[in-house]
XYZ file of C-alpha atoms in Angstrom:
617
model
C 0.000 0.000 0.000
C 2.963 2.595 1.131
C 4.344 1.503 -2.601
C 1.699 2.396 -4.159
C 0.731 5.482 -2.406
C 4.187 6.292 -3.340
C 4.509 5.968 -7.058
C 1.139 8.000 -6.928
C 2.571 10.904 -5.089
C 5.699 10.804 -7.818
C 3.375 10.333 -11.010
C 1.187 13.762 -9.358
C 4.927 15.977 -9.837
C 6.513 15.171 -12.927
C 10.093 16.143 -13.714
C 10.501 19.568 -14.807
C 13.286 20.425 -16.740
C 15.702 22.894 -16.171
C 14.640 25.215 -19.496
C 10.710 24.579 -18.087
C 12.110 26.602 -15.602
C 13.942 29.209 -17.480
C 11.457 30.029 -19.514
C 9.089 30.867 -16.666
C 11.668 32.941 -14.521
C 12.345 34.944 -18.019
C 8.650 35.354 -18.241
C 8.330 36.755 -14.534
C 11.098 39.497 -15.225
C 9.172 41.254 -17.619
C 12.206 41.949 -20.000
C 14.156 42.617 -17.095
C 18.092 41.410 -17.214
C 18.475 37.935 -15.824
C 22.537 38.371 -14.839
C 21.694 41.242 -12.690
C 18.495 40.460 -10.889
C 19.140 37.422 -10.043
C 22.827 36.018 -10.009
C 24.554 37.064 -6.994
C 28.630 38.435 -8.006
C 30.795 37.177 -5.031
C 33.754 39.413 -3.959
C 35.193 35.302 -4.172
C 35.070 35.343 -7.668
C 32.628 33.429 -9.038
C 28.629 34.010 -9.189
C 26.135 32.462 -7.588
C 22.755 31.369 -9.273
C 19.248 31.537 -8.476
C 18.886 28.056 -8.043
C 21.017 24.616 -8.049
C 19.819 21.023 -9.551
C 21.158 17.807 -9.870
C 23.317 18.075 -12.999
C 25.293 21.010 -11.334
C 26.778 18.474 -9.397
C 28.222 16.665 -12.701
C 32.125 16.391 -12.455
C 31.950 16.684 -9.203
C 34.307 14.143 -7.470
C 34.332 14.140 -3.838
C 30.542 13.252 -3.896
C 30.836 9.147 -3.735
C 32.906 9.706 -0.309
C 31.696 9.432 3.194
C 32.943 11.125 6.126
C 36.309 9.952 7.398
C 37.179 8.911 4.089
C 39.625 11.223 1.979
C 39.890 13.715 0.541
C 37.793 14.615 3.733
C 35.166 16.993 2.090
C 32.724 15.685 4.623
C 34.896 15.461 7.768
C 38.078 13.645 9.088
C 35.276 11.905 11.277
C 32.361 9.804 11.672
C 30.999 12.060 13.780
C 30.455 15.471 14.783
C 31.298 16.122 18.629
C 33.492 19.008 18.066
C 35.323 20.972 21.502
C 33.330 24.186 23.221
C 36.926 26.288 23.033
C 36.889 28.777 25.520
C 40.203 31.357 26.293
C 41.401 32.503 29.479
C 44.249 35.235 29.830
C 46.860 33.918 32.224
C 48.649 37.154 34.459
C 48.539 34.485 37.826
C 48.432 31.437 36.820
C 46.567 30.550 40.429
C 43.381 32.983 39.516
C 43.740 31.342 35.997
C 43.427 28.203 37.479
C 40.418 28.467 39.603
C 38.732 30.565 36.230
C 39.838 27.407 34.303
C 38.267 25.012 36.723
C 35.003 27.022 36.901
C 33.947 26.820 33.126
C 35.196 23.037 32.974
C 32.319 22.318 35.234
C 30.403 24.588 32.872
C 31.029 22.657 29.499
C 34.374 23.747 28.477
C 36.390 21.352 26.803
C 38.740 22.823 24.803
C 40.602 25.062 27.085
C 43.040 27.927 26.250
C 45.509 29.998 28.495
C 46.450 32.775 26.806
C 49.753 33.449 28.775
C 51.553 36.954 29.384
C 54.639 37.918 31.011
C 58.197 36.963 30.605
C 59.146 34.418 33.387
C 57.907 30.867 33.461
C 58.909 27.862 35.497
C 57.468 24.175 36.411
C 56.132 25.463 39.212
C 53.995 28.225 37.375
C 53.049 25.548 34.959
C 52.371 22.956 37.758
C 49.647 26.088 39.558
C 48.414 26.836 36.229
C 47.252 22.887 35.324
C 46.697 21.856 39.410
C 43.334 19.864 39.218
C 43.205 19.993 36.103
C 42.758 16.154 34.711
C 44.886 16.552 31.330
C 43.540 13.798 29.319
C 39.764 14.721 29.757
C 40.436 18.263 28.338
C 42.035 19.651 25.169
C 44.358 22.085 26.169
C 46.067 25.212 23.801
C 48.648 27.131 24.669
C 48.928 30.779 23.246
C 50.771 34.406 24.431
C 54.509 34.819 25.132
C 57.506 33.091 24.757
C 55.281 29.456 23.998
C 58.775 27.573 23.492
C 59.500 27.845 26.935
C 56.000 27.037 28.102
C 55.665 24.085 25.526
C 59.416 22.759 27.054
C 57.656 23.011 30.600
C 54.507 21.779 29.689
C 55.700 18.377 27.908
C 58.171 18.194 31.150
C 55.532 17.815 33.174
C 53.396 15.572 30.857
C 56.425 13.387 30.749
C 57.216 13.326 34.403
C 53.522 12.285 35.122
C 53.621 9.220 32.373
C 50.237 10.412 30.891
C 49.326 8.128 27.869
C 50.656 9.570 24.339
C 47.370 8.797 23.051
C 45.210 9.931 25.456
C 46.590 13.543 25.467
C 45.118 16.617 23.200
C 47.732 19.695 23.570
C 47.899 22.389 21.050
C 50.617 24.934 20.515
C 49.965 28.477 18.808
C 53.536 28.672 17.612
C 53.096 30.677 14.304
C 55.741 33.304 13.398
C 54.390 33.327 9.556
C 51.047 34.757 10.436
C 51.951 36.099 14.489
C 55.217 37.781 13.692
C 55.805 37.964 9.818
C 52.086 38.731 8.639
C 50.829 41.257 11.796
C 54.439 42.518 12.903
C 56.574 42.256 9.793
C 59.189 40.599 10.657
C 59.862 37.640 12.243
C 60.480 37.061 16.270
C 63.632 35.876 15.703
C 66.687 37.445 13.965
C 67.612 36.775 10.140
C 64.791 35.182 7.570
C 63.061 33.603 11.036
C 65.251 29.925 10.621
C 65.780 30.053 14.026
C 61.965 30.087 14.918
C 61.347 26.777 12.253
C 64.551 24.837 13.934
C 62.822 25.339 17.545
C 59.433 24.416 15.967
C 61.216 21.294 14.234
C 62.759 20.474 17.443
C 59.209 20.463 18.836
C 57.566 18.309 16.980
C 60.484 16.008 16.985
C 60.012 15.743 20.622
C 56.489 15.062 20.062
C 56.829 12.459 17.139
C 55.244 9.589 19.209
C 52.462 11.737 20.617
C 49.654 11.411 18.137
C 47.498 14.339 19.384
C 50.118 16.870 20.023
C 50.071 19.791 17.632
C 52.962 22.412 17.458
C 51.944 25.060 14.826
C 48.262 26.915 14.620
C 48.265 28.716 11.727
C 46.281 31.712 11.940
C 43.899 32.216 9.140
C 41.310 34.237 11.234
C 43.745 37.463 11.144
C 43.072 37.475 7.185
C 39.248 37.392 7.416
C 39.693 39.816 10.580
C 41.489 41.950 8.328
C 39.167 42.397 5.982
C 39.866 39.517 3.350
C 37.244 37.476 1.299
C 36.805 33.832 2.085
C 38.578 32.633 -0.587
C 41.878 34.718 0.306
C 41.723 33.675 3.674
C 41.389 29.880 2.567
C 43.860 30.181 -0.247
C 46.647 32.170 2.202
C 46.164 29.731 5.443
C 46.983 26.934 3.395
C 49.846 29.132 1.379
C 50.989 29.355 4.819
C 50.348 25.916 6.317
C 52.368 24.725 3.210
C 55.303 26.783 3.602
C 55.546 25.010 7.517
C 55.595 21.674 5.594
C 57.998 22.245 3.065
C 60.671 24.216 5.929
C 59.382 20.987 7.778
C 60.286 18.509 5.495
C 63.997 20.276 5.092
C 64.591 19.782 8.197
C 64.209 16.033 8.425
C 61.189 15.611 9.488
C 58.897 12.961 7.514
C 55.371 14.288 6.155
C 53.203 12.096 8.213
C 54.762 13.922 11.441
C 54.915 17.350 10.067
C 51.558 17.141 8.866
C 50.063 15.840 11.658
C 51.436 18.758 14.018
C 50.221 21.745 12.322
C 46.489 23.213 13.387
C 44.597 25.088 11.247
C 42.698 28.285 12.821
C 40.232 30.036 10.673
C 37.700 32.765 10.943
C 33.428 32.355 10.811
C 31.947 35.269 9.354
C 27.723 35.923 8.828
C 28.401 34.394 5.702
C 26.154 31.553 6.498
C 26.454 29.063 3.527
C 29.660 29.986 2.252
C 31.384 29.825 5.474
C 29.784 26.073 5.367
C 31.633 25.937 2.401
C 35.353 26.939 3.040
C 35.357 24.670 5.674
C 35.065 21.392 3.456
C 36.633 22.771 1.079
C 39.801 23.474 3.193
C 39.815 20.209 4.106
C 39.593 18.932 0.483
C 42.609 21.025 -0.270
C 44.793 20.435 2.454
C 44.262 16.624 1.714
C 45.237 16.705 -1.540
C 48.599 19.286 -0.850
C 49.592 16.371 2.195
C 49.109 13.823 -0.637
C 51.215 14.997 -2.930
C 54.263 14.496 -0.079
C 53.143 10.720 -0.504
C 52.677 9.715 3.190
C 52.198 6.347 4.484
C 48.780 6.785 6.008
C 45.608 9.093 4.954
C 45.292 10.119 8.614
C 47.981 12.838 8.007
C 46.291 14.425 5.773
C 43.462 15.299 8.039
C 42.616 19.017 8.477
C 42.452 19.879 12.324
C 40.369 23.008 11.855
C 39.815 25.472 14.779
C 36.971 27.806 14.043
C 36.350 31.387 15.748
C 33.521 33.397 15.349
C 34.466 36.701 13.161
C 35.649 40.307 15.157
C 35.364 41.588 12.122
C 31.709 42.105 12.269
C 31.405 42.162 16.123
C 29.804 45.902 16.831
C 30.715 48.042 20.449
C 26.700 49.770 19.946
C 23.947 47.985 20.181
C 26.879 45.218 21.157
C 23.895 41.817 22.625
C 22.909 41.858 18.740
C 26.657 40.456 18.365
C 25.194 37.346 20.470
C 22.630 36.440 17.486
C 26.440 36.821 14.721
C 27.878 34.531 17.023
C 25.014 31.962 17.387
C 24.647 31.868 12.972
C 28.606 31.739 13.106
C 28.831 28.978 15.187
C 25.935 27.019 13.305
C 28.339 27.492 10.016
C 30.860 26.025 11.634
C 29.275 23.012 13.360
C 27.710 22.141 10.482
C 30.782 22.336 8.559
C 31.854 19.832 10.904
C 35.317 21.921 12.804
C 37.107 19.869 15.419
C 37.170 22.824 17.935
C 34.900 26.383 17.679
C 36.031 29.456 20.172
C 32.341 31.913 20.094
C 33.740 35.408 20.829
C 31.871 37.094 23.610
C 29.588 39.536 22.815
C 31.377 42.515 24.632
C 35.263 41.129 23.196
C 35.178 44.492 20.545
C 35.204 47.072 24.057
C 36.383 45.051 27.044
C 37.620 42.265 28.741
C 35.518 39.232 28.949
C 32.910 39.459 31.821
C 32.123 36.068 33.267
C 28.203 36.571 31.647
C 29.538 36.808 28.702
C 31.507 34.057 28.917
C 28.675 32.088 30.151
C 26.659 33.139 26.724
C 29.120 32.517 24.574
C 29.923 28.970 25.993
C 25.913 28.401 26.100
C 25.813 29.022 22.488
C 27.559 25.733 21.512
C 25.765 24.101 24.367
C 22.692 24.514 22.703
C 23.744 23.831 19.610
C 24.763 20.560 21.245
C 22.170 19.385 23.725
C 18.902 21.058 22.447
C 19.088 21.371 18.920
C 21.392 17.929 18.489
C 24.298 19.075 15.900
C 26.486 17.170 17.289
C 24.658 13.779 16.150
C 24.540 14.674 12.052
C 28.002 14.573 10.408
C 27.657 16.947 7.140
C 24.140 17.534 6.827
C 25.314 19.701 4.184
C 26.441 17.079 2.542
C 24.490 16.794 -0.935
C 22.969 20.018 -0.797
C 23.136 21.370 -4.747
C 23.811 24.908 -3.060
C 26.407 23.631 -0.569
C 28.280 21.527 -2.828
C 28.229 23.623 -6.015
C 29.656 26.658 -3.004
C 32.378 24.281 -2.133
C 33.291 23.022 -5.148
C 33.576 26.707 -6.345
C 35.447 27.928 -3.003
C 37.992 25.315 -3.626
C 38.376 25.985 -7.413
C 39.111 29.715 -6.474
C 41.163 29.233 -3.083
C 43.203 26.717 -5.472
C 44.025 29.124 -7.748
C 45.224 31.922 -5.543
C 47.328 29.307 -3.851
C 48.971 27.904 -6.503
C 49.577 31.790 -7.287
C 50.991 32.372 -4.304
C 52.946 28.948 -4.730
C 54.581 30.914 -7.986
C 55.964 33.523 -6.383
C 57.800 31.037 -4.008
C 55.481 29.998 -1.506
C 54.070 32.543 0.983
C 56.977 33.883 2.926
C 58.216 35.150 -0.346
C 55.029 36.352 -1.384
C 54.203 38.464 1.535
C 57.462 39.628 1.576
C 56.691 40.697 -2.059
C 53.615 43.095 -0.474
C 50.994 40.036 -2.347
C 49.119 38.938 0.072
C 48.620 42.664 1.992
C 48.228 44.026 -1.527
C 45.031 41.609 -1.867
C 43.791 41.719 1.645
C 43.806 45.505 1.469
C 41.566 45.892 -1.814
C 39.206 43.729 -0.285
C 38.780 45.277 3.051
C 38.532 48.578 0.956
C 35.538 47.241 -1.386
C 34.206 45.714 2.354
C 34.585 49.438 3.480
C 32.728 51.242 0.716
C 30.009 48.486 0.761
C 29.460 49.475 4.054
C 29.792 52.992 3.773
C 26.901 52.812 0.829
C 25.259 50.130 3.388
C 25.219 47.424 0.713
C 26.654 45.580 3.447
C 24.328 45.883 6.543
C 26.124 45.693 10.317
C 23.372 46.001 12.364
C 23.242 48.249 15.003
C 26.101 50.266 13.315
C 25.444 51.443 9.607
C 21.852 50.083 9.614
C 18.534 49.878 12.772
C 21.079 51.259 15.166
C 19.462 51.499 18.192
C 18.208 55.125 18.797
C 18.578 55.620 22.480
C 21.850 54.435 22.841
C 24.865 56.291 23.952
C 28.251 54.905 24.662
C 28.831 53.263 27.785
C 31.957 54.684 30.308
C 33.764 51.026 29.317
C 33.753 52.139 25.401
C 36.586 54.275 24.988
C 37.818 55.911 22.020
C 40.844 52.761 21.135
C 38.129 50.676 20.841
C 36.640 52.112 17.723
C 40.007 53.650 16.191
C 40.824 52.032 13.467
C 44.449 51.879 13.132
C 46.685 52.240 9.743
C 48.602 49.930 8.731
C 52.237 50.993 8.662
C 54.538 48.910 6.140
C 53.625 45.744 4.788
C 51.668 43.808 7.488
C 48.010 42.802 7.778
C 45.359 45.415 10.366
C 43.121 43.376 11.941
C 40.374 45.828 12.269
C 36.357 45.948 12.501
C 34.227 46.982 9.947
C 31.884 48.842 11.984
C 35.086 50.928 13.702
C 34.451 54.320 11.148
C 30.704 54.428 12.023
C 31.427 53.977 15.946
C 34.318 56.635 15.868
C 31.947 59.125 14.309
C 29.012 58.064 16.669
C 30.941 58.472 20.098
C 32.738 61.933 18.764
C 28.624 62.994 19.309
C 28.148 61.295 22.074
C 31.039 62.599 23.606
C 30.827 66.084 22.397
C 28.440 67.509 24.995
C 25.716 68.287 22.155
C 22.567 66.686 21.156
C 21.722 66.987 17.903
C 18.028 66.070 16.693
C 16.720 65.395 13.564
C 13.094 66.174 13.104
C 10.736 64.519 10.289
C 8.505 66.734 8.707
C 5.856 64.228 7.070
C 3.650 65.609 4.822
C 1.995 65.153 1.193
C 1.020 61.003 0.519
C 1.290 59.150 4.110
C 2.065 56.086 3.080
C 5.338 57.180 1.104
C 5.794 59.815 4.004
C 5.858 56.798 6.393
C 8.457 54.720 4.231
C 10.856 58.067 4.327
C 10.775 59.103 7.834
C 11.420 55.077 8.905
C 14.596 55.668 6.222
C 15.887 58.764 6.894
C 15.607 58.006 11.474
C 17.925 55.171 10.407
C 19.980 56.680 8.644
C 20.561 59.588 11.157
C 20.810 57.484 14.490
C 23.975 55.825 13.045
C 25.353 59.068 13.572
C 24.246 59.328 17.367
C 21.652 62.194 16.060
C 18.628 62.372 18.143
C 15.872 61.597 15.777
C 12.152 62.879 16.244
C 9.818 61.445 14.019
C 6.394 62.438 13.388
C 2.949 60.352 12.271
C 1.889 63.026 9.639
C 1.171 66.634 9.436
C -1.773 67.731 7.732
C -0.256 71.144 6.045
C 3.220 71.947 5.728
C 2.577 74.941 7.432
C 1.419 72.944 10.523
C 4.663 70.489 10.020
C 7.324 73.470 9.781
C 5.691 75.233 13.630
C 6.560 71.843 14.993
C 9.877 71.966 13.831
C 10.681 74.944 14.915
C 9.442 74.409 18.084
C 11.327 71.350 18.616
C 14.394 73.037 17.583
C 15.641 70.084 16.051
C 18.994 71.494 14.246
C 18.082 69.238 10.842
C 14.810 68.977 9.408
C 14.223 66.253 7.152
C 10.722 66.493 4.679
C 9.515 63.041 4.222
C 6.645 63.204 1.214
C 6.322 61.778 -1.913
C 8.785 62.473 -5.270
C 5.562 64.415 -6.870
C 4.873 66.351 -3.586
C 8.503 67.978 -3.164
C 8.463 70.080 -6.595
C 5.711 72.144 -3.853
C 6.478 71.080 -0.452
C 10.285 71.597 -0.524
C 10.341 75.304 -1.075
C 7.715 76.096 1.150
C 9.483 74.357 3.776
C 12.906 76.341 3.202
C 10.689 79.616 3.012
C 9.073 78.710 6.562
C 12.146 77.415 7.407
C 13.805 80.761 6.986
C 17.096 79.048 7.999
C 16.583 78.247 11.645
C 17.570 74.403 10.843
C 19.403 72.561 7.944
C 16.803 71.144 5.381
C 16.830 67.717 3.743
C 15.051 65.950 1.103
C 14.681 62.225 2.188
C 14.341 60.647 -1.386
C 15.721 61.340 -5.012
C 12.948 63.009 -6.942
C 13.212 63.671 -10.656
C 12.830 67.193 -9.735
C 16.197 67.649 -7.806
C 17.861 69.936 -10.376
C 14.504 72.459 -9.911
C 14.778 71.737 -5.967
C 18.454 72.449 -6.527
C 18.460 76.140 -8.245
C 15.853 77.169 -5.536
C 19.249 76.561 -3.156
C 17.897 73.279 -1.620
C 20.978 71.083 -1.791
C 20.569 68.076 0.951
C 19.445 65.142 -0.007
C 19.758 61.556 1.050
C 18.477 58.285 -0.470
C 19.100 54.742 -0.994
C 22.878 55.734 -3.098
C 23.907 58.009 -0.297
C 27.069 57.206 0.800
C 26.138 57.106 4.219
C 29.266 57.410 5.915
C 30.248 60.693 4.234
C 26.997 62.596 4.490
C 26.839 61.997 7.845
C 29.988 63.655 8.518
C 29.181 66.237 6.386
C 26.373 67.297 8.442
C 28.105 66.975 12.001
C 30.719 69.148 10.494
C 27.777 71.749 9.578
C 26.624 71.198 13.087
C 29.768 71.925 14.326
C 31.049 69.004 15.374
């Protein structure tokens, strides 16, 4: 019966085919250009279409594999129980301890110290790890002077006689990306050799422990920087490679080398495509280990770390960064990383506070215990979107690395200015898409929230964005230039107000005045707005009683050839005027001496400024 019910329900929805469907879309655009309404131009290169089906999958090779089977697309495992990372910043190592011991309890298993200072011994190592059961946590070590810290740490591991198997450590040793990439130069004197014979001498040490890992490279500081996904990809594994091959030279054999190195990567809001990179990194790596012909597969596993993106972490409005970091971390999960760090939502502004912590942590927990991710590996997997993204990720990313690969691997080419050279145009198109709010950061360039003002703990460092110098790589946000603006009002002892003068057709009155409060609150400017005013006359008294410094008239683009003058004759200049829209009569409005307007193709950004500098400020 089930059969039968079955074939029924297929023989009710025939196949369409795929020029069924063209044919109608074409039909619904009226004459309208197919390429630009509906295909999507990545800043990664290639376009996205309206729609995926099964024979955009053709050629595709990875798709007959499982997960745990190479080239890894799907995962390195067979299942999907990744570590809640969590990072603590080590000044005593006895308060870090007791911090360290307190989120355990909470969930934590993938614990960081982040350690400062200059002096360590065994027995600041020995307070810092006291209760601390080292083979039911996965510990990473990051901060100062980690050779030292790594020789004490595998002394004490050693000492204790702690199973080689049992034992998860992680090192973030990385002067590529740390000290050649963000400082320009390496930590060490000369071309940095003496940095990749300690790291060799590391993971020599280590041969025989099979969860040890020596090297992190640090992808997230090109995303953080402003990078596309497809740079950050293609550079992490320019610069994973270059370890290898410096590796290799120094004696070590690949299924060792490989096996120490850690990959750390950014998660942006990039939902699907961040889904994407992450298979698709492992795909890659596989196939770079493979070339190195190692005895097993298992080396060329990806460990991938994943942290939720500063980039687009906001200090206003700052809980709406707790909804980035919940669709970050279901990108990564589902991508299927081995370990995921979610940023607090207060990390852009100030330390850590132990709520935010707790959300941050709870976020994975969630993700874990009520909504079950843990128990699907890839459910991705198969997706014509998600595979058709990855496939396309990895056909870009491979490109730029074998690129990079041309101009002598990546030392050489960021040495060359390449990689900051790339980096740099894209955080620039990133900027101006944000300044034109084609790229929306809540709470910053778009809905900011209109009471706000900045906190005592938000201080002017925190939304300075600071110039490069030299050839290195700014980690920066891309909200910084709309927060710097915002607190020089809220910190300037003046409230300015914006006042909407509605008038003419409601409902397009309505539309404007919504537009044009938005688009002055992400300047700090007190906005005022205003159901609907039955004359102009009636609107302009209000104004002038409010005495709002910027009046905005919100009507329709037939209305303003009338209302707009009358306004500026009221008006009598007692306030700036602006036109919220951009009417076919602006040249008219224009030789009457009514010059402000703002619309959809304002650059946001710069108008804004303009007017605070009219206002004095």
């Amino acid at each position: 019966m089930a059969t039968t019910n079955r074939e029924k329900l297929f023989t009710e929805f025939p196949p369409v085919e795929t020029a069924q469907w063209e044919e109608v879309i074409t039909a619904d655009l009226k004459g309208a250009d197919y390429e630009r309404k509906l295909v999507w131009r990545t800043p990664e290169g290639f376009n996205v279409r309206p729609y995926y089906r099964a024979e955009n999958l053709e050629g595709i090779q990875h798709l007959e594999t499982e997960a745990g089977q190479f080239p890894y697309v799907r995962g390195t495992r067979t299942h999907n129980r990744w570590g809640v990372h969590q990072t603590l910043k080590v000044e005593c190592p006895a308060k870090a301890n007791a911090e360290a011991l307190k989120i355990l309890n909470a969930g934590v298993d993938s614990l960081e110290f982040r350690v400062c200072g200059e002096e360590f011994s065994a027995e600041f190592i020995d307070t810092l790890l006291a209760g601390i059961e080292l083979t039911a946590v996965q510990l990473t070590f990051s901060g100062c002077k980690l050779r030292k810290v790594a020789e004490l740490v595998l002394d004490k591991v050693e000492k204790a006689g702690i199973d080689k198997a049992a034992l998860h450590l992680n090192f973030v040793i990385d002067p590529l990306i740390k000290s050649l990439s963000l400082k320009g130069q390496f930590c060490c004197a000369g071309n940095g050799q003496e940095c990749f014979d300690e790291i060799a001498s590391l993971m020599k040490r280590t041969a025989e422990y099979k969860h040890v890992r020596i090297v992190t490279v640090g992808g997230e500081n090109f995303s953080n920087s402003g990078s596309t996904i497809v740079e950050e990809l293609a550079f992490t594994l320019a610069a994973g490679h270059d370890y290898l091959v410096r590796l290799l030279e120094a004696g070590l054999p690949v299924d060792v080398a490989a096996r120490k190195i850690r990959f750390s990567m950014g998660v942006t809001a990039n939902y699907f495509m961040e889904m994407a990179k992450f298979r698709a990194a492992r795909m890659l790596w596989a196939n770079i280990v493979k070339a190195y012909n190692p005895e097993k597969n298992c080396a060329c596993k990806m460990f991938t770390h994943a942290v939720t993106s500063s980039w687009n972490q906001t200090a206003y409005d700052p809980y709406v960064n707790m909804l980035r970091g919940t669709t970050e971390a279901m990108s990564a999960t589902i991508a299927g990383v081995n370990t995921l760090e979610v940023l607090p939502f207060n990390a852009a502004y100030e330390a850590p506070t132990e709520f935010s912590q707790r959300i941050a942590r709870n976020v994975e927990l969630l993700l874990k215990h009520e909504s079950h991710f843990d128990q699907v590996v890839d459910p991705a997997g198969g997706s014509y979107y998600i595979e058709t993204l990855t496939q396309s990720i990895a056909q870009e990313a491979w490109k730029l690395f074998l690129e990079v690969e041309e101009k002598g691997g990546y030392t050489a080419a960021f040495e060359a200015g390449f990689v900051v050279e790339k980096v740099k145009a894209s955080a620039a198109a990133k900027d101006k898409n944000i300044m034109m709010r084609r790229q929306i950061l809540l709470g910053a360039n778009q809905y900011p929230n209109f009471t706000e003002t900045a906190s005592k703990d938000l201080c002017a460092c925190a939304v300075e964005r600071k110039e490069a110098e030299g050839n290195v790589l700014t980690p920066y946000r891309g909200s910084m230039a709309f927060e710097q603006m915002r607190l020089g009002v809220d910190r300037s002892g003046k409230a300015p107000k914006a006042f909407m003068l509605t008038c003419g057709s409601l409902a397009m009155a309505r539309a404007r005045a919504q537009f044009s409060c938005n688009f002055f609150a992400c300047a700090g400017i007190k906005v005022q707005d205003n159901t609907f005013f039955k004359s102009v006359e009636e609107g302009v008294e209000a104004a002038l009683a409010s005495k709002a410094e910027i009046v905005v008239v919100c009507a329709s683009d037939d209305d303003y050839a009338t209302v707009a003058p009358k306004v500026k004759e009221l008006l009598g200049g007692k306030a700036i005027l602006v036109v919220a829209g951009a009417p076919a009569c602006t040249p008219e409005l224009e030789a009457q001496g009514i010059t402000n307007f703002i619309n959809v193709k304002s650059n946001v950004l710069e108008t804004l400024k303009f007017y605070l500098k009219e206002l004095g400020i």
